[in-house]
Coordinates of C-alpha atoms in Angstrom, one line a residue:
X1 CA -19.5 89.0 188.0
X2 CA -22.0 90.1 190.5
X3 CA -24.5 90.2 188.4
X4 CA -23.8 86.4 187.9
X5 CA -23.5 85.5 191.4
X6 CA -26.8 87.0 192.4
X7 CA -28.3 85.2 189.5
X8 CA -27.0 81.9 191.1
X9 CA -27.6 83.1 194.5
X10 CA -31.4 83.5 193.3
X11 CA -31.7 80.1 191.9
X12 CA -30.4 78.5 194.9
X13 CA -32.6 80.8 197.6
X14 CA -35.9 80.6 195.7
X15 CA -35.6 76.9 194.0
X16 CA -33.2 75.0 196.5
X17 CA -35.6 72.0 196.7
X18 CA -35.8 71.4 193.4
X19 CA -32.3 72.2 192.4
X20 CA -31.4 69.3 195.2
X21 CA -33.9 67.3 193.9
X22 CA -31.7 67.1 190.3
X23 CA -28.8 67.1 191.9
X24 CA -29.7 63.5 193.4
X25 CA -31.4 62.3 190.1
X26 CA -28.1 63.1 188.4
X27 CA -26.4 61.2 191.4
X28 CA -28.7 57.9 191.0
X29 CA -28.5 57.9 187.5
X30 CA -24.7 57.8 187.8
X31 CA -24.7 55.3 190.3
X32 CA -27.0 53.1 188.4
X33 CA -29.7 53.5 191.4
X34 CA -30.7 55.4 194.1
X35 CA -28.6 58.2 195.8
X36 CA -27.1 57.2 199.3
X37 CA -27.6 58.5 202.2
X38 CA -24.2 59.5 202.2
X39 CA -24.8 61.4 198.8
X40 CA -27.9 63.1 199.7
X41 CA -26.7 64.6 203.1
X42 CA -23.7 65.8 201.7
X43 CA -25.4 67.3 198.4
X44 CA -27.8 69.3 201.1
X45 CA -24.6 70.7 203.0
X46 CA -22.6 71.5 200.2
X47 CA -26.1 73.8 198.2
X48 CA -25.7 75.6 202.0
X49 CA -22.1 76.1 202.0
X50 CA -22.9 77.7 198.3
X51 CA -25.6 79.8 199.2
X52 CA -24.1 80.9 202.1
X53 CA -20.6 81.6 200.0
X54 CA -22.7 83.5 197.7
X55 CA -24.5 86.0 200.2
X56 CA -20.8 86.3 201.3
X57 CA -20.2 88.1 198.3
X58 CA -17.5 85.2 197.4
X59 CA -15.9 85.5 194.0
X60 CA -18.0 82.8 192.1
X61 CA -14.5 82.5 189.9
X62 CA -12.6 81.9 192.5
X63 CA -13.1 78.8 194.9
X64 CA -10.1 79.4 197.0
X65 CA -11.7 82.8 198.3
X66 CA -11.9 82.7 202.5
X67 CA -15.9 82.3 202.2
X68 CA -15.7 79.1 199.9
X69 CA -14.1 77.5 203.5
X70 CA -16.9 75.7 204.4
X71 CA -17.3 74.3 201.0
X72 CA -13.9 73.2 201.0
X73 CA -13.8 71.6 204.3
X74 CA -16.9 69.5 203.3
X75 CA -15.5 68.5 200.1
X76 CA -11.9 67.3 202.0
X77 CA -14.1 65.5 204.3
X78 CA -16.2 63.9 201.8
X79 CA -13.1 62.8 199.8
X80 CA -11.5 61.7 202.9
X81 CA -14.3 59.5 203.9
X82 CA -14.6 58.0 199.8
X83 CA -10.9 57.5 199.5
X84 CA -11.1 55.7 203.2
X85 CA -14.1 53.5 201.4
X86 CA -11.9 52.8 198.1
X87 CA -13.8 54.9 195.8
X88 CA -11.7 56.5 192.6
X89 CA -10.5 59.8 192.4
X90 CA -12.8 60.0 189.4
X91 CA -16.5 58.8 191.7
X92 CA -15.4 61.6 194.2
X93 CA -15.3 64.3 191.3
X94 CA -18.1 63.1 189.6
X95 CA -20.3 64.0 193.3
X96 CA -19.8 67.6 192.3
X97 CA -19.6 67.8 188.3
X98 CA -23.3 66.3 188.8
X99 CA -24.4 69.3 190.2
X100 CA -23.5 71.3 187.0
X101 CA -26.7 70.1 184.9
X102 CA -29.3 71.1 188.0
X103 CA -27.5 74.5 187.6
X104 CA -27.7 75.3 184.0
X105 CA -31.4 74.6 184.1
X106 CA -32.7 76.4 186.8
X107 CA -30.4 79.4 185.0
X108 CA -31.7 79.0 182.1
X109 CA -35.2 79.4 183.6
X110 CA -34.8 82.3 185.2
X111 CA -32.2 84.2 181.9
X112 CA -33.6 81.9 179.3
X113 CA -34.6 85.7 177.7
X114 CA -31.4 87.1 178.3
X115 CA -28.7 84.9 176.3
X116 CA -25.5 87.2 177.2
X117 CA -26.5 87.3 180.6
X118 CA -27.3 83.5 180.7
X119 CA -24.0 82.2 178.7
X120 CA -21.7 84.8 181.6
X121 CA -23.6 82.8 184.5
X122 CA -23.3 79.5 182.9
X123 CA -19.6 80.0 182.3
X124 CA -19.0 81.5 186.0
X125 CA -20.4 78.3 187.0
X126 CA -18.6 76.0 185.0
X127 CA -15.8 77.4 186.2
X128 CA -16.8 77.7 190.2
X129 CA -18.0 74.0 190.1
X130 CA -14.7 72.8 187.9
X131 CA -12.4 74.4 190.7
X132 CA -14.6 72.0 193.1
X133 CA -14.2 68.9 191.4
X134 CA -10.3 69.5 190.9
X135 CA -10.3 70.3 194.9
X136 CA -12.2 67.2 195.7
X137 CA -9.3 65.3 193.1
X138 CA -6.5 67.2 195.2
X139 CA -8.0 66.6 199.0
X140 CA -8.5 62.5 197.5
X141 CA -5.0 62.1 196.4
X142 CA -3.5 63.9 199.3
X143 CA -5.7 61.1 201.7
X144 CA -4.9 58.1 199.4
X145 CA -1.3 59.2 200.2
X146 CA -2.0 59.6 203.8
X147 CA -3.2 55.9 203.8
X148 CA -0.5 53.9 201.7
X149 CA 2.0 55.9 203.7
X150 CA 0.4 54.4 207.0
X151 CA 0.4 51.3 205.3
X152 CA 3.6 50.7 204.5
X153 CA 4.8 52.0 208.2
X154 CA 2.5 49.3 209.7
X155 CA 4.1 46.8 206.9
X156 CA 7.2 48.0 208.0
X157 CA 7.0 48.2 211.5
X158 CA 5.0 44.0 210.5
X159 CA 8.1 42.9 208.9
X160 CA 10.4 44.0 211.4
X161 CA 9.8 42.5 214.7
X162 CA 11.6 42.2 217.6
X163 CA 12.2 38.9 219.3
X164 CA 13.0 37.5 222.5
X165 CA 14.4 33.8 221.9
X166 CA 16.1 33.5 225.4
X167 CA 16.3 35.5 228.5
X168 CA 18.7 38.0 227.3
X169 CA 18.8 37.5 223.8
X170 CA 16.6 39.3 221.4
X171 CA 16.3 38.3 217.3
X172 CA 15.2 40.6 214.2
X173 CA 14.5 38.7 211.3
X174 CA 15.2 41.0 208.4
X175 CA 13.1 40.2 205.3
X176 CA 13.2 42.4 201.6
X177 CA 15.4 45.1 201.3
X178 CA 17.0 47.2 203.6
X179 CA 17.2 51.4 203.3
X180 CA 17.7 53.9 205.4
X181 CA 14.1 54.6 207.1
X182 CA 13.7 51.1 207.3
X183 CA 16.9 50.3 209.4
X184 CA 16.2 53.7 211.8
X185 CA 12.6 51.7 212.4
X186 CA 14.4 48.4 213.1
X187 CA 17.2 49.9 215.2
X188 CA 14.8 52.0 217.1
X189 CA 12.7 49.2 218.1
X190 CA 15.6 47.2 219.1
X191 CA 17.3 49.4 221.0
X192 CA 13.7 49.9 223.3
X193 CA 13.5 46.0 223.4
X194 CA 17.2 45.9 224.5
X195 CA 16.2 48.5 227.3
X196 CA 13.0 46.7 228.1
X197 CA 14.0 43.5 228.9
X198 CA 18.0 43.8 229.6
X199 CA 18.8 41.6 227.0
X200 CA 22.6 41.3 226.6
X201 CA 22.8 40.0 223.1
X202 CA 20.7 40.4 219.7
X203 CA 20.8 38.9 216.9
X204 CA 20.3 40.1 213.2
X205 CA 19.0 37.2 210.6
X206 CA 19.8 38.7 207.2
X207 CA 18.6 35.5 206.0
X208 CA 15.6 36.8 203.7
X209 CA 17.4 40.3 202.4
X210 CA 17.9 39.8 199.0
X211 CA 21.1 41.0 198.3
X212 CA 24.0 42.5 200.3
X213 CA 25.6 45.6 199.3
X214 CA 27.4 48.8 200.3
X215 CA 24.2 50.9 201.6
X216 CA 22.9 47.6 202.9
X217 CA 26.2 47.3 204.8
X218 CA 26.4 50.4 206.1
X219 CA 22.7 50.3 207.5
X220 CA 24.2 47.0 209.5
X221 CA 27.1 48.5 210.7
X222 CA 25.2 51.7 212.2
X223 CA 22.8 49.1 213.7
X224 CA 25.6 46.6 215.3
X225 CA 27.0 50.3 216.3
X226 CA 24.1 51.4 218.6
X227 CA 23.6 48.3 220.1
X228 CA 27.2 48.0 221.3
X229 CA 26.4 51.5 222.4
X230 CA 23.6 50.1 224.4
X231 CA 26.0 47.4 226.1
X232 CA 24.8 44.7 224.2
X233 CA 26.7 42.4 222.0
X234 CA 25.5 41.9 218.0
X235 CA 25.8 38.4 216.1
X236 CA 24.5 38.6 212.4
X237 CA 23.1 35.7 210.6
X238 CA 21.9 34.7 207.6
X239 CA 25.8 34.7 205.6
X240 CA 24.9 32.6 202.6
X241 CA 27.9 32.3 200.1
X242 CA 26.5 34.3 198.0
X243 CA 26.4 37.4 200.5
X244 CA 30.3 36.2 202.1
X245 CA 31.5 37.1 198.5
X246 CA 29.7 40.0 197.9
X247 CA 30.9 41.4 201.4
X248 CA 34.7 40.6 200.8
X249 CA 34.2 42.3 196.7
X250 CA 33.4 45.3 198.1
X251 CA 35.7 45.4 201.0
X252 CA 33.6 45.9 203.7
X253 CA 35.0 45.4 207.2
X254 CA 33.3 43.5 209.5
X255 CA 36.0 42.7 211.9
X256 CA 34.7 42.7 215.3
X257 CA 31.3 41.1 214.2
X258 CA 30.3 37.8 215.0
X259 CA 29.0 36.6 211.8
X260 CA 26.5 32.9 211.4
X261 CA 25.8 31.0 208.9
X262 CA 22.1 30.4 210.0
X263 CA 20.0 32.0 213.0
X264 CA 20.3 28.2 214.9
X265 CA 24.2 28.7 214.8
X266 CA 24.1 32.4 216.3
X267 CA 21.7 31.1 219.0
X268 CA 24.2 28.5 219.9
X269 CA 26.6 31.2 220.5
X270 CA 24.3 33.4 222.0
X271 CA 22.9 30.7 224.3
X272 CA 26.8 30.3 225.3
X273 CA 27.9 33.9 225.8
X274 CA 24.7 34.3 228.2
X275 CA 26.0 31.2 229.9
X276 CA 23.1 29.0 229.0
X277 CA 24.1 25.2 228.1
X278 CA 21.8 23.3 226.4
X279 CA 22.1 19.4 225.8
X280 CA 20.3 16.6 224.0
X281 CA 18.1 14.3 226.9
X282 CA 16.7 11.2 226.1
X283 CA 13.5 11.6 223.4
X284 CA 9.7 11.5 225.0
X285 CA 8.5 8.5 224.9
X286 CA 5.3 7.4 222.3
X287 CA 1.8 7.4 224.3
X288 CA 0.6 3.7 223.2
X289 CA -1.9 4.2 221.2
X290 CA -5.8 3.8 221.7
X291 CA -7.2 0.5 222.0

């Protein structure tokens, strides 16, 4: 294993340029062009972070060994940065297998007499260079994660907002379906609002959730809970027929609820609990019209 590493560690000290140099070619013959800037900076840091591994004495069979860290922390970055960018799992890996043929070459000009010794160094580098490219798959997936998590908070946090239709009355228009982190997001938010501007009454338009039932409920009732809790008052909306029969199938107690049809009707009686009247004036008169 030594013996292997030094014969690597050799190649890279005493042919880096031209070891780089094949390194890119593979690079922009993959990409159907020339290597990017990106590409080439990160193929000069990463032949460092080898070398530099290697005079470590690092295990060349093992790339989770404490000296590989700077390798690994430029691999995670560049897959952070290609997954950010939309590149595949597979265009991130490929970055390192490239680096496999340059390798094999310059070994097999330096042991092409020595066929034992040049098969054991072309297998410890298979292997050292394989354990990169699965790291680089790892470190992408983990970011893509990262990403459509943060996505679907932001969605979330989108399809949730808090309204103020009135002085003191607030309005959450509930579209989709309703679970558990979902409702903690909405009842969060409303509850700050509430705080924020006083509002004495909010409203909850169940008018785009799907379907009603007991989970569904349940999230409702904690929410209707936490506002009264805040010394506000709760109306829900949105009680098609569909969603009424559903409600009384499953038994599920709403007493104590003010329930609407539509959001227009729970305004009304929001308007009127806040003390607000409204009434129909005369209509605006038509402009006349441009001679």
């Amino acid at each position: 294993m030594k013996q292997n590493s030094a014969a690597v560690e050799t190649l890279l000290a005493q042919h880096r340029e031209q070891v780089l140099a094949e390194w890119q070619s593979e690079l922009a013959v993959a990409s159907g062009g020339r290597a990017s800037n990106t590409d080439v900076q990160g193929t000069a840091q990463l032949l460092e972070a080898l070398l530099a591994g290697l005079r470590a004495n690092g295990r060349i069979d093992d790339f989770n060994d404490k000296v590989w860290e700077a390798g690994r922390d430029l691999l995670a970055s560049l897959s952070r940065s290609r997954a950010a960018q939309g590149s595949t799992a597979a265009d991130t890996s490929r970055f390192v297998l490239a680096l496999k043929k340059p390798l094999f070459s310059g070994l097999q000009r330096m042991l092409g007499n020595e066929p034992a010794a040049l098969l054991s160094a072309v297998w410890d580098v298979s292997t050292l260079i394989d354990s990169m490219a699965q790291f680089t798959v790892t470190a992408y997936q983990r970011t893509r994660e990262e990403i459509i998590a943060r996505q679907q908070q932001e969605l979330l946090e989108l399809s949730t907002p808090v309204i103020k239709l009135w002085d003191g009355v607030l309005a959450v228009p509930m579209i989709g379906t309703l679970d558990s982190g979902r409702t903690q997001l909405v009842m969060e938010a409303l509850l700050q609002r509430i705080v924020d501007t006083g509002s004495t009454i909010a409203i909850i338009d169940i008018t785009g959730v799907p379907t009603v039932d007991t989970l569904v409920a349940q999230h409702l009732l904690k929410t209707v809970t936490a506002i009264r809790l805040m010394g506000a008052e709760c109306i829900i909306s949105g009680i098609r027929p569909q969603i009424a029969q559903t409600i009384v199938h499953l038994g599920i107690d709403l007493q104590g609820v003010i329930t609407k049809a539509t959001l227009a009707d729970a305004l009304a009686v929001a308007m009127k609990r806040a003390g607000f009247s409204v009434s129909r004036g005369k209509p605006a008169a038509t402009p006349p019209a441009a001679a």
